[in-house]
Amino acid sequence: MIYSFKNDNTLEYNTPLVDYLKIHNNYNDENLIYSKKYTEGTFSITNPTSEFKNAYLVNGYPHFDIPLNICLREIDFFLNGGNMYNYNFYIRYGDLHPNKPIPKLGQLRNIILNNSLNYLILNNVKSFFPIGDISIKSIKSFKEKYNIDIDEEELFKMIVNDRIPSDIRTKFDEYNTHTINLIKNYLNNLNLPTDEFVIESSLYTNQKMYQNLKSDKRFKNELKNNGELKYTLQELMFIKKYAVQENDVLINIIGANQSDHVLRVNKILNQINFKNDTRFLTYGMCYNADEMDYKIWSDKINEFIVNNDIKVGGKYITPVYLIKLLTVLLSNDNDIDFNKLNKYRNNIKTGCNLFNDLIYKEEIKIEDNDLIKMMALVNYNINRAIEKGSLNYFYKYVLSIYKEYITNQDKYKNIQGLYFKFMDTCQYRLGLKEENSVKRIIK
């Protein structure tokens, strides 16, 4: 789920459909739906109001029509990777430690979650992969590797107060560079992208901020016994560095088992009257997923894939693709048990079927119909998924498009080409397609 210290997850965005609704119907970011429950097919919202213009009320709810050309412009905006946001997104994820630089199977979930969220946002998004080099275990590993005769607690204080001797600093930088290269090579072998790495100790070159936090009487309970910052204020060091512009959005991906920590950080952000949009996206834990050796865990997952004949495009999916699927198919709040993959089998099969047999055919005639109106809500659903921090929200919407088309194929045979392009792009935006004509644009 998403934790926002402002208790407001909404995002400002613009698309042809949203702009039309605001001008012609007085729309103000209400929950938007397309429904045939009380009409032959109209757009509506989920709360009763009489404040919409150019609409008629049914049981107190406004219903309104959107012209076909607006619906098609909205779909085209999606197919061509239109930019919905006029500000930037920054995502923090990963947070591996140099003493254990190879991620466990379970740790891939937050790496893949970041990757898929990047595809969903698409434009003006940048990610950071922190390296937690100031943990006591990492510092102990460092001093043992380089035979440094300094107590790890004292070495920690030297690092965070930016007074580490230059010769040790050189070795420490070398230690971190080696860690980054190990992670890069591992992720490249899994065909997962690597973003900008952030060495946690580099944040402490800003000694003015660090010393101000230490001396702030409001935070005396957030200091360790040695007088240095606890984890909560260490979090603030990162937030203050990267949440710079008030209109930008910083999303911190973190395990749901750290929700108490998130609440404490959000309390501090309110306490200091922080202005910038900072959010925490939490995800459920992975069980039976402590294995770091790719060969061991991938063989186990491959066995499940082959035994259940799980394919996309006539080919068996890879173990990494299966983890991507689970990230999309399940709510972030769900835990994943890699010893019980059979309980996700039906969902996995359905997820694969969405993108099987997408045979391209030219449209014969584009005309107003239910499927096009449902497809016109694509950008609305992408924005809602980002607001909720839930890929699964957008997946459920894509599943509804698939079911509408499959159930009424004869009705929609004239727009098979449009359906193909639409589903192909949805596959990409969910992070489930390696290649696509749509390209990410990063400022």
Short mmCIF file of C-alpha atoms in Angstrom, two decimals:
data_model
loop_
_atom_site.label_atom_id
_atom_site.label_comp_id
_atom_site.label_asym_id
_atom_site.label_seq_id
_atom_site.Cartn_x
_atom_site.Cartn_y
_atom_site.Cartn_z
CA MET A 1 0.00 0.00 0.00
CA ILE A 2 0.97 3.65 -0.23
CA TYR A 3 1.71 5.68 2.89
CA SER A 4 1.64 9.43 2.33
CA PHE A 5 2.47 11.64 5.31
CA LYS A 6 0.10 14.23 3.81
CA ASN A 7 -2.70 11.63 3.76
CA ASP A 8 -3.31 12.57 0.14
CA ASN A 9 -2.31 10.13 -2.60
CA THR A 10 -3.88 12.02 -5.51
CA LEU A 11 -1.73 13.04 -8.47
CA GLU A 12 -2.33 15.86 -10.92
CA TYR A 13 -2.39 14.56 -14.49
CA ASN A 14 -3.60 15.57 -17.94
CA THR A 15 -4.88 13.51 -20.87
CA PRO A 16 -7.31 14.33 -23.70
CA LEU A 17 -10.15 12.59 -21.84
CA VAL A 18 -9.51 14.23 -18.47
CA ASP A 19 -9.14 17.67 -20.03
CA TYR A 20 -12.43 17.19 -21.91
CA LEU A 21 -14.26 16.05 -18.76
CA LYS A 22 -13.01 19.01 -16.74
CA ILE A 23 -14.12 21.50 -19.36
CA HIS A 24 -17.40 19.93 -20.51
CA ASN A 25 -18.61 18.10 -17.41
CA ASN A 26 -17.06 19.89 -14.44
CA TYR A 27 -15.11 16.73 -13.57
CA ASN A 28 -12.91 17.01 -10.47
CA ASP A 29 -10.94 13.73 -10.17
CA GLU A 30 -13.85 11.61 -8.93
CA ASN A 31 -13.78 7.82 -9.39
CA LEU A 32 -14.56 7.34 -13.07
CA ILE A 33 -16.35 4.30 -14.53
CA TYR A 34 -18.08 3.08 -17.67
CA SER A 35 -21.30 1.29 -16.82
CA LYS A 36 -24.24 -0.44 -18.50
CA LYS A 37 -26.02 -1.19 -15.24
CA TYR A 38 -28.69 1.51 -15.53
CA THR A 39 -28.16 2.71 -19.10
CA GLU A 40 -27.22 1.29 -22.46
CA GLY A 41 -23.67 2.38 -21.74
CA THR A 42 -22.52 5.69 -20.24
CA PHE A 43 -19.66 7.13 -18.21
CA SER A 44 -20.35 7.92 -14.59
CA ILE A 45 -18.75 8.30 -11.17
CA THR A 46 -19.13 6.36 -7.92
CA ASN A 47 -20.54 9.08 -5.68
CA PRO A 48 -23.88 10.87 -6.09
CA THR A 49 -23.69 14.57 -7.01
CA SER A 50 -25.62 17.12 -9.02
CA GLU A 51 -22.60 19.32 -9.67
CA PHE A 52 -21.70 17.78 -13.05
CA LYS A 53 -22.82 19.79 -16.08
CA ASN A 54 -23.93 18.30 -19.41
CA ALA A 55 -25.00 15.17 -17.53
CA TYR A 56 -28.24 13.54 -16.50
CA LEU A 57 -28.94 11.95 -13.14
CA VAL A 58 -29.83 8.31 -12.61
CA ASN A 59 -30.60 7.49 -8.97
CA GLY A 60 -28.68 10.61 -8.01
CA TYR A 61 -25.55 9.69 -9.99
CA PRO A 62 -24.45 11.77 -13.00
CA HIS A 63 -24.22 9.97 -16.34
CA PHE A 64 -22.63 11.53 -19.43
CA ASP A 65 -21.53 10.66 -22.91
CA ILE A 66 -18.03 11.15 -24.28
CA PRO A 67 -17.69 11.59 -28.06
CA LEU A 68 -15.99 8.81 -30.02
CA ASN A 69 -13.22 11.13 -31.22
CA ILE A 70 -12.28 11.97 -27.61
CA CYS A 71 -12.20 8.27 -26.71
CA LEU A 72 -9.96 7.52 -29.70
CA ARG A 73 -7.65 10.45 -28.87
CA GLU A 74 -7.32 9.09 -25.33
CA ILE A 75 -6.45 5.60 -26.59
CA ASP A 76 -3.98 7.05 -29.09
CA PHE A 77 -2.38 9.09 -26.29
CA PHE A 78 -1.81 5.81 -24.43
CA LEU A 79 -0.52 3.89 -27.46
CA ASN A 80 2.03 6.61 -28.21
CA GLY A 81 3.33 6.92 -24.65
CA GLY A 82 1.87 10.35 -23.92
CA ASN A 83 3.21 12.16 -20.86
CA MET A 84 0.48 12.47 -18.22
CA TYR A 85 2.55 14.41 -15.67
CA ASN A 86 4.35 17.76 -15.84
CA TYR A 87 6.61 16.94 -12.88
CA ASN A 88 9.16 14.24 -12.01
CA PHE A 89 8.97 10.96 -10.14
CA TYR A 90 11.89 9.56 -8.15
CA ILE A 91 11.83 5.99 -6.88
CA ARG A 92 14.08 4.54 -4.20
CA TYR A 93 14.35 0.76 -4.01
CA GLY A 94 16.78 -2.10 -3.40
CA ASP A 95 18.90 -1.15 -0.36
CA LEU A 96 21.38 -4.04 -0.41
CA HIS A 97 24.39 -4.17 1.93
CA PRO A 98 28.02 -4.77 0.88
CA ASN A 99 28.39 -7.68 3.31
CA LYS A 100 25.61 -9.49 1.39
CA PRO A 101 25.52 -7.89 -2.07
CA ILE A 102 23.78 -10.68 -3.96
CA PRO A 103 20.00 -10.35 -3.52
CA LYS A 104 18.01 -13.24 -2.20
CA LEU A 105 15.15 -14.55 -4.32
CA GLY A 106 12.69 -12.66 -2.09
CA GLN A 107 14.59 -9.39 -2.49
CA LEU A 108 13.96 -9.45 -6.23
CA ARG A 109 10.34 -8.50 -5.54
CA ASN A 110 11.14 -4.88 -4.71
CA ILE A 111 13.62 -4.66 -7.61
CA ILE A 112 10.98 -5.90 -10.05
CA LEU A 113 8.30 -3.73 -8.42
CA ASN A 114 10.45 -0.69 -9.12
CA ASN A 115 11.07 -1.83 -12.69
CA SER A 116 7.37 -2.35 -13.41
CA LEU A 117 6.43 0.94 -11.74
CA ASN A 118 8.91 2.69 -14.04
CA TYR A 119 7.12 1.27 -17.09
CA LEU A 120 3.75 2.28 -15.68
CA ILE A 121 4.81 5.89 -15.06
CA LEU A 122 6.84 5.81 -18.31
CA ASN A 123 7.92 9.47 -18.52
CA ASN A 124 9.87 11.77 -16.20
CA VAL A 125 10.84 8.96 -13.82
CA LYS A 126 14.22 8.12 -12.33
CA SER A 127 15.17 5.38 -9.87
CA PHE A 128 17.88 5.09 -7.23
CA PHE A 129 19.34 1.87 -5.82
CA PRO A 130 20.87 2.61 -2.38
CA ILE A 131 23.84 0.65 -1.06
CA GLY A 132 23.59 0.46 2.74
CA ASP A 133 27.30 0.68 3.50
CA ILE A 134 26.92 2.21 6.98
CA SER A 135 25.30 -0.78 8.65
CA ILE A 136 27.50 -2.18 11.42
CA LYS A 137 27.64 -5.59 9.71
CA SER A 138 28.84 -4.00 6.45
CA ILE A 139 31.45 -1.92 8.25
CA LYS A 140 32.64 -5.00 10.14
CA SER A 141 32.93 -6.89 6.84
CA PHE A 142 34.89 -3.97 5.35
CA LYS A 143 37.40 -3.69 8.20
CA GLU A 144 37.97 -7.45 8.20
CA LYS A 145 38.58 -7.52 4.44
CA TYR A 146 41.14 -4.70 4.61
CA ASN A 147 42.60 -5.57 8.04
CA ILE A 148 41.68 -2.18 9.52
CA ASP A 149 42.44 -1.99 13.22
CA ILE A 150 39.58 0.28 14.26
CA ASP A 151 36.49 -0.73 16.21
CA GLU A 152 33.48 -0.85 13.87
CA GLU A 153 31.45 1.51 16.09
CA GLU A 154 34.25 4.07 15.97
CA LEU A 155 34.61 3.58 12.22
CA PHE A 156 30.87 4.13 11.83
CA LYS A 157 31.13 7.45 13.70
CA MET A 158 34.06 8.49 11.49
CA ILE A 159 32.04 7.80 8.34
CA VAL A 160 28.80 9.53 9.31
CA ASN A 161 30.66 12.55 10.68
CA ASP A 162 32.73 12.73 7.48
CA ARG A 163 36.09 12.50 9.20
CA ILE A 164 37.29 9.15 7.88
CA PRO A 165 41.03 9.16 7.06
CA SER A 166 41.77 9.50 3.34
CA ASP A 167 43.59 6.15 3.05
CA ILE A 168 40.65 4.31 4.62
CA ARG A 169 38.22 6.35 2.51
CA THR A 170 39.99 5.12 -0.64
CA LYS A 171 39.62 1.51 0.48
CA PHE A 172 36.00 2.11 1.49
CA ASP A 173 35.21 3.53 -1.96
CA GLU A 174 36.88 0.50 -3.55
CA TYR A 175 34.81 -1.79 -1.33
CA ASN A 176 31.58 -0.10 -2.43
CA THR A 177 32.54 -0.04 -6.11
CA HIS A 178 33.16 -3.78 -5.96
CA THR A 179 29.73 -4.23 -4.37
CA ILE A 180 28.03 -2.22 -7.13
CA ASN A 181 29.75 -4.24 -9.85
CA LEU A 182 28.61 -7.50 -8.25
CA ILE A 183 25.00 -6.28 -8.15
CA LYS A 184 25.15 -4.94 -11.72
CA ASN A 185 26.50 -8.22 -13.07
CA TYR A 186 23.88 -10.23 -11.18
CA LEU A 187 20.97 -8.10 -12.40
CA ASN A 188 22.31 -8.02 -15.97
CA ASN A 189 22.43 -11.82 -15.96
CA LEU A 190 18.76 -11.81 -14.96
CA ASN A 191 17.98 -9.31 -17.75
CA LEU A 192 16.91 -6.74 -15.17
CA PRO A 193 17.92 -3.10 -15.65
CA THR A 194 20.17 -1.26 -13.22
CA ASP A 195 19.52 2.33 -12.24
CA GLU A 196 21.65 4.92 -10.48
CA PHE A 197 23.36 3.51 -7.38
CA VAL A 198 23.49 5.70 -4.27
CA ILE A 199 26.13 4.95 -1.64
CA GLU A 200 24.43 5.69 1.67
CA SER A 201 27.60 7.10 3.26
CA SER A 202 27.77 9.72 0.49
CA LEU A 203 24.72 11.41 2.02
CA TYR A 204 26.80 12.31 5.05
CA THR A 205 29.07 14.69 3.15
CA ASN A 206 26.22 17.11 3.86
CA GLN A 207 27.41 17.66 7.40
CA LYS A 208 25.32 20.77 7.89
CA MET A 209 22.14 18.73 7.53
CA TYR A 210 23.52 15.87 9.58
CA GLN A 211 24.65 18.01 12.49
CA ASN A 212 21.39 19.98 12.45
CA LEU A 213 19.40 16.76 12.78
CA LYS A 214 21.62 15.57 15.64
CA SER A 215 21.27 18.83 17.54
CA ASP A 216 17.52 19.28 16.98
CA LYS A 217 15.92 18.82 20.40
CA ARG A 218 12.74 17.50 18.77
CA PHE A 219 14.64 14.39 17.71
CA LYS A 220 16.54 13.53 20.88
CA ASN A 221 14.66 10.21 21.08
CA GLU A 222 15.77 9.38 17.52
CA LEU A 223 19.47 9.26 18.45
CA LYS A 224 21.47 6.16 19.28
CA ASN A 225 23.30 5.80 22.59
CA ASN A 226 26.46 6.94 20.82
CA GLY A 227 24.77 10.20 19.80
CA GLU A 228 24.40 9.34 16.11
CA LEU A 229 21.17 9.11 14.09
CA LYS A 230 18.80 6.17 14.29
CA TYR A 231 17.29 4.61 11.18
CA THR A 232 14.36 7.07 11.13
CA LEU A 233 16.59 10.14 10.80
CA GLN A 234 18.90 8.31 8.39
CA GLU A 235 15.79 8.01 6.23
CA LEU A 236 15.34 11.75 6.47
CA MET A 237 18.86 12.29 5.12
CA PHE A 238 17.87 10.51 1.91
CA ILE A 239 14.45 12.16 1.63
CA LYS A 240 15.85 15.67 2.03
CA LYS A 241 18.48 15.04 -0.66
CA TYR A 242 16.13 13.71 -3.33
CA ALA A 243 12.72 15.24 -2.55
CA VAL A 244 13.88 18.68 -3.67
CA GLN A 245 11.15 20.18 -5.86
CA GLU A 246 7.78 20.58 -4.15
CA ASN A 247 5.82 19.38 -7.19
CA ASP A 248 7.92 16.23 -7.65
CA VAL A 249 7.08 12.85 -6.12
CA LEU A 250 9.50 10.59 -4.21
CA ILE A 251 8.38 6.98 -3.78
CA ASN A 252 10.31 4.82 -1.29
CA ILE A 253 9.75 1.08 -1.83
CA ILE A 254 10.05 -0.82 1.46
CA GLY A 255 8.94 -4.12 2.99
CA ALA A 256 5.60 -4.16 4.79
CA ASN A 257 7.38 -5.55 7.87
CA GLN A 258 8.83 -2.04 8.31
CA SER A 259 5.46 -0.27 8.44
CA ASP A 260 6.12 0.94 12.02
CA HIS A 261 9.30 2.61 10.76
CA VAL A 262 7.32 4.23 7.92
CA LEU A 263 4.77 5.65 10.36
CA ARG A 264 7.54 7.10 12.53
CA VAL A 265 9.21 8.74 9.53
CA ASN A 266 5.90 10.19 8.36
CA LYS A 267 5.30 11.58 11.86
CA ILE A 268 8.65 13.36 11.69
CA LEU A 269 7.89 14.73 8.20
CA ASN A 270 4.71 16.26 9.59
CA GLN A 271 6.60 17.48 12.63
CA ILE A 272 9.06 19.46 10.52
CA ASN A 273 6.24 20.66 8.22
CA PHE A 274 7.88 19.03 5.19
CA LYS A 275 6.36 20.31 1.94
CA ASN A 276 7.46 17.89 -0.75
CA ASP A 277 5.46 14.83 -1.84
CA THR A 278 7.14 11.82 -0.23
CA ARG A 279 5.47 8.42 -0.21
CA PHE A 280 6.29 4.92 1.01
CA LEU A 281 5.14 1.95 -1.04
CA THR A 282 5.10 -1.22 1.07
CA TYR A 283 5.03 -4.78 -0.25
CA GLY A 284 4.38 -8.15 1.36
CA MET A 285 7.11 -10.55 2.39
CA CYS A 286 8.38 -13.51 0.39
CA TYR A 287 8.62 -16.86 2.18
CA ASN A 288 10.96 -19.73 1.34
CA ALA A 289 12.89 -17.19 -0.70
CA ASP A 290 16.23 -16.82 1.13
CA GLU A 291 18.24 -18.55 -1.60
CA MET A 292 20.81 -16.32 -3.34
CA ASP A 293 22.13 -18.89 -5.83
CA TYR A 294 20.30 -18.28 -9.11
CA LYS A 295 20.89 -21.84 -10.31
CA ILE A 296 19.17 -23.32 -7.26
CA TRP A 297 16.07 -21.13 -7.12
CA SER A 298 15.61 -20.87 -10.90
CA ASP A 299 15.70 -24.67 -11.31
CA LYS A 300 12.95 -24.96 -8.73
CA ILE A 301 10.79 -22.34 -10.44
CA ASN A 302 11.51 -23.80 -13.89
CA GLU A 303 10.20 -27.14 -12.72
CA PHE A 304 6.91 -25.49 -11.76
CA ILE A 305 6.73 -23.68 -15.13
CA VAL A 306 7.33 -26.81 -17.21
CA ASN A 307 5.09 -29.06 -15.12
CA ASN A 308 2.22 -26.60 -15.55
CA ASP A 309 2.95 -25.76 -19.20
CA ILE A 310 3.11 -22.02 -18.54
CA LYS A 311 3.84 -20.21 -21.79
CA VAL A 312 3.52 -16.83 -23.48
CA GLY A 313 3.74 -16.70 -27.26
CA GLY A 314 4.25 -20.45 -27.42
CA LYS A 315 7.41 -20.36 -25.28
CA TYR A 316 7.94 -21.25 -21.65
CA ILE A 317 8.27 -18.18 -19.49
CA THR A 318 11.50 -17.63 -17.55
CA PRO A 319 11.76 -17.76 -13.74
CA VAL A 320 12.27 -13.98 -13.65
CA TYR A 321 9.18 -13.48 -15.82
CA LEU A 322 7.20 -15.56 -13.34
CA ILE A 323 8.31 -13.28 -10.50
CA LYS A 324 7.30 -10.29 -12.64
CA LEU A 325 3.89 -11.91 -13.16
CA LEU A 326 3.42 -12.52 -9.44
CA THR A 327 4.35 -8.87 -8.77
CA VAL A 328 1.57 -7.79 -11.13
CA LEU A 329 -1.05 -10.46 -10.40
CA LEU A 330 -0.98 -10.09 -6.62
CA SER A 331 -1.67 -7.06 -4.52
CA ASN A 332 1.44 -5.56 -2.94
CA ASP A 333 -0.11 -6.40 0.42
CA ASN A 334 -0.04 -10.13 -0.36
CA ASP A 335 2.82 -12.29 0.82
CA ILE A 336 4.35 -14.74 -1.67
CA ASP A 337 5.32 -18.28 -0.67
CA PHE A 338 7.70 -19.82 -3.21
CA ASN A 339 7.05 -23.28 -1.78
CA LYS A 340 3.37 -22.92 -2.66
CA LEU A 341 3.42 -21.68 -6.24
CA ASN A 342 0.56 -24.04 -7.11
CA LYS A 343 -1.89 -21.79 -5.28
CA TYR A 344 -1.10 -19.01 -7.79
CA ARG A 345 -1.26 -21.32 -10.83
CA ASN A 346 -4.69 -20.30 -12.10
CA ASN A 347 -3.91 -16.60 -11.77
CA ILE A 348 -0.60 -17.11 -13.57
CA LYS A 349 -2.31 -19.01 -16.40
CA THR A 350 -4.89 -16.23 -16.76
CA GLY A 351 -2.17 -13.59 -16.77
CA CYS A 352 -0.34 -15.41 -19.56
CA ASN A 353 -3.54 -15.86 -21.59
CA LEU A 354 -4.06 -12.09 -21.74
CA PHE A 355 -1.00 -11.77 -23.96
CA ASN A 356 -1.21 -15.03 -25.91
CA ASP A 357 -2.49 -15.22 -29.48
CA LEU A 358 -2.39 -11.48 -30.17
CA ILE A 359 -2.64 -11.83 -33.94
CA TYR A 360 -2.50 -8.47 -35.67
CA LYS A 361 -5.28 -7.62 -38.12
CA GLU A 362 -6.11 -4.28 -39.70
CA GLU A 363 -9.24 -2.51 -38.52
CA ILE A 364 -12.11 -2.61 -40.98
CA LYS A 365 -14.14 0.14 -39.40
CA ILE A 366 -13.78 2.10 -36.16
CA GLU A 367 -17.17 2.74 -34.62
CA ASP A 368 -18.58 3.58 -31.24
CA ASN A 369 -18.85 0.51 -28.99
CA ASP A 370 -18.47 -0.63 -25.40
CA LEU A 371 -14.91 -1.88 -25.82
CA ILE A 372 -13.60 1.44 -27.11
CA LYS A 373 -15.31 3.27 -24.25
CA MET A 374 -13.76 0.88 -21.74
CA MET A 375 -10.36 1.29 -23.39
CA ALA A 376 -10.72 5.07 -23.10
CA LEU A 377 -10.34 4.69 -19.32
CA VAL A 378 -6.81 3.30 -19.66
CA ASN A 379 -4.91 6.42 -18.57
CA TYR A 380 -7.34 7.01 -15.72
CA ASN A 381 -6.61 3.49 -14.47
CA ILE A 382 -2.85 3.92 -14.87
CA ASN A 383 -2.98 7.06 -12.74
CA ARG A 384 -5.11 5.35 -10.09
CA ALA A 385 -2.65 2.43 -10.01
CA ILE A 386 0.25 4.83 -9.45
CA GLU A 387 -1.69 6.68 -6.74
CA LYS A 388 -2.39 3.37 -5.02
CA GLY A 389 1.13 2.06 -5.69
CA SER A 390 -0.56 -1.06 -7.08
CA LEU A 391 0.31 -2.69 -10.41
CA ASN A 392 -2.48 -5.14 -9.64
CA TYR A 393 -5.05 -2.33 -9.91
CA PHE A 394 -4.06 -1.70 -13.53
CA TYR A 395 -3.81 -5.44 -14.23
CA LYS A 396 -7.42 -5.94 -13.11
CA TYR A 397 -8.48 -3.21 -15.53
CA VAL A 398 -6.56 -4.90 -18.39
CA LEU A 399 -8.21 -8.20 -17.44
CA SER A 400 -11.65 -6.55 -17.79
CA ILE A 401 -10.73 -5.43 -21.32
CA TYR A 402 -9.60 -8.96 -22.18
CA LYS A 403 -12.82 -10.51 -20.85
CA GLU A 404 -15.01 -8.02 -22.74
CA TYR A 405 -13.20 -8.76 -26.00
CA ILE A 406 -13.05 -12.56 -25.60
CA THR A 407 -16.74 -12.74 -24.65
CA ASN A 408 -17.84 -10.66 -27.67
CA GLN A 409 -15.25 -11.38 -30.38
CA ASP A 410 -17.77 -11.24 -33.24
CA LYS A 411 -18.99 -7.86 -32.03
CA TYR A 412 -15.44 -6.46 -32.07
CA LYS A 413 -13.99 -8.22 -35.13
CA ASN A 414 -13.69 -4.88 -36.96
CA ILE A 415 -11.29 -3.49 -34.35
CA GLN A 416 -9.03 -6.50 -33.79
CA GLY A 417 -6.01 -4.45 -34.83
CA LEU A 418 -6.75 -1.75 -32.26
CA TYR A 419 -7.28 -4.40 -29.58
CA PHE A 420 -3.93 -6.00 -30.44
CA LYS A 421 -2.05 -2.70 -30.21
CA PHE A 422 -3.82 -1.87 -26.98
CA MET A 423 -3.06 -5.19 -25.24
CA ASP A 424 0.50 -5.21 -26.57
CA THR A 425 1.08 -1.78 -25.02
CA CYS A 426 -0.61 -2.87 -21.76
CA GLN A 427 1.82 -5.79 -21.59
CA TYR A 428 4.71 -3.35 -21.93
CA ARG A 429 3.34 -0.89 -19.36
CA LEU A 430 2.99 -3.72 -16.84
CA GLY A 431 6.69 -4.49 -17.29
CA LEU A 432 5.89 -7.85 -18.91
CA LYS A 433 7.33 -7.19 -22.36
CA GLU A 434 10.98 -6.76 -23.20
CA GLU A 435 10.57 -4.88 -26.47
CA ASN A 436 7.97 -2.40 -27.63
CA SER A 437 7.77 0.60 -29.91
CA VAL A 438 6.97 2.77 -26.86
CA LYS A 439 10.11 4.16 -25.27
CA ARG A 440 10.66 5.52 -21.77
CA ILE A 441 11.49 9.22 -21.66
CA ILE A 442 13.54 10.35 -18.67
CA LYS A 443 14.40 13.96 -17.93
#
